Coordinates of C-alpha atoms in Angstrom, one line a residue:
C15 CA -29.6 -0.4 52.1
R16 CA -30.9 -2.5 49.1
A17 CA -29.1 -1.7 45.8
Q18 CA -29.0 -2.8 42.3
S19 CA -25.9 -1.6 40.3
S20 CA -24.7 -2.1 36.7
A21 CA -21.3 -3.3 38.1
A22 CA -23.0 -6.1 40.1
N23 CA -24.9 -7.3 37.0
A24 CA -21.9 -7.2 34.6
R25 CA -18.9 -9.3 35.0
G26 CA -15.9 -7.3 36.0
A27 CA -17.5 -4.1 35.2
G28 CA -15.7 -1.3 36.9
F29 CA -13.1 -3.5 38.8
S30 CA -10.2 -3.4 36.5
S31 CA -8.2 -0.6 38.1
N32 CA -4.7 -1.1 39.0
G33 CA -5.2 1.0 42.2
Y34 CA -3.8 4.2 41.0
Q35 CA -5.4 7.4 42.0
D36 CA -5.4 8.7 38.4
D37 CA -7.1 5.7 36.9
P38 CA -10.6 6.4 35.5
I39 CA -13.6 4.9 37.4
T40 CA -17.3 5.1 36.9
L41 CA -19.9 4.0 39.6
A42 CA -23.6 3.9 38.8
A43 CA -26.4 2.7 41.0
W44 CA -30.0 2.8 41.3
I45 CA -30.9 2.5 44.9
Y46 CA -33.8 2.3 47.1
P47 CA -32.5 3.1 50.5
T48 CA -34.1 1.2 53.4
A49 CA -31.6 2.6 56.0
A50 CA -29.9 6.0 56.4
T51 CA -26.5 4.5 56.5
G52 CA -25.2 1.5 54.5
S53 CA -22.8 0.4 51.7
I54 CA -23.9 0.8 48.0
L55 CA -20.7 -0.5 46.4
S56 CA -17.3 -1.1 47.5
K57 CA -14.1 -2.9 46.7
S58 CA -11.3 -3.3 49.1
Q59 CA -8.7 -5.9 50.5
D60 CA -9.4 -8.1 53.6
V61 CA -6.5 -6.8 55.5
S62 CA -6.0 -4.5 58.4
E63 CA -5.2 -1.3 56.3
P64 CA -7.1 -1.9 53.1
E65 CA -6.7 -0.2 49.8
G66 CA -9.9 0.5 47.7
Y67 CA -12.9 2.6 47.5
G68 CA -16.5 2.8 48.7
F69 CA -19.7 4.4 47.7
Q70 CA -22.1 4.5 50.7
L71 CA -24.9 6.3 52.4
K72 CA -24.2 7.9 55.7
D73 CA -26.8 9.7 57.5
G74 CA -28.8 9.9 54.3
K75 CA -26.1 11.4 52.4
L76 CA -24.0 9.9 49.6
Q77 CA -20.3 9.5 50.4
F78 CA -17.3 8.4 48.3
N79 CA -13.9 7.0 49.9
Y80 CA -10.7 6.2 47.8
V81 CA -7.7 5.0 49.7

């Protein structure tokens, strides 16, 4: 999936959350999907049980996960 997001083009945009579920968050992206499944925007830790979020396409449908 090829994506251009405003968060990718602005330094630190949308990535200042302390990880609390009630923190406000805004995600925006103009996408041109080249596959039915793929990540659009995500932030997580590189550990076995990461905390973070993901905005992706799964089988052609938008999906958002927040853990």
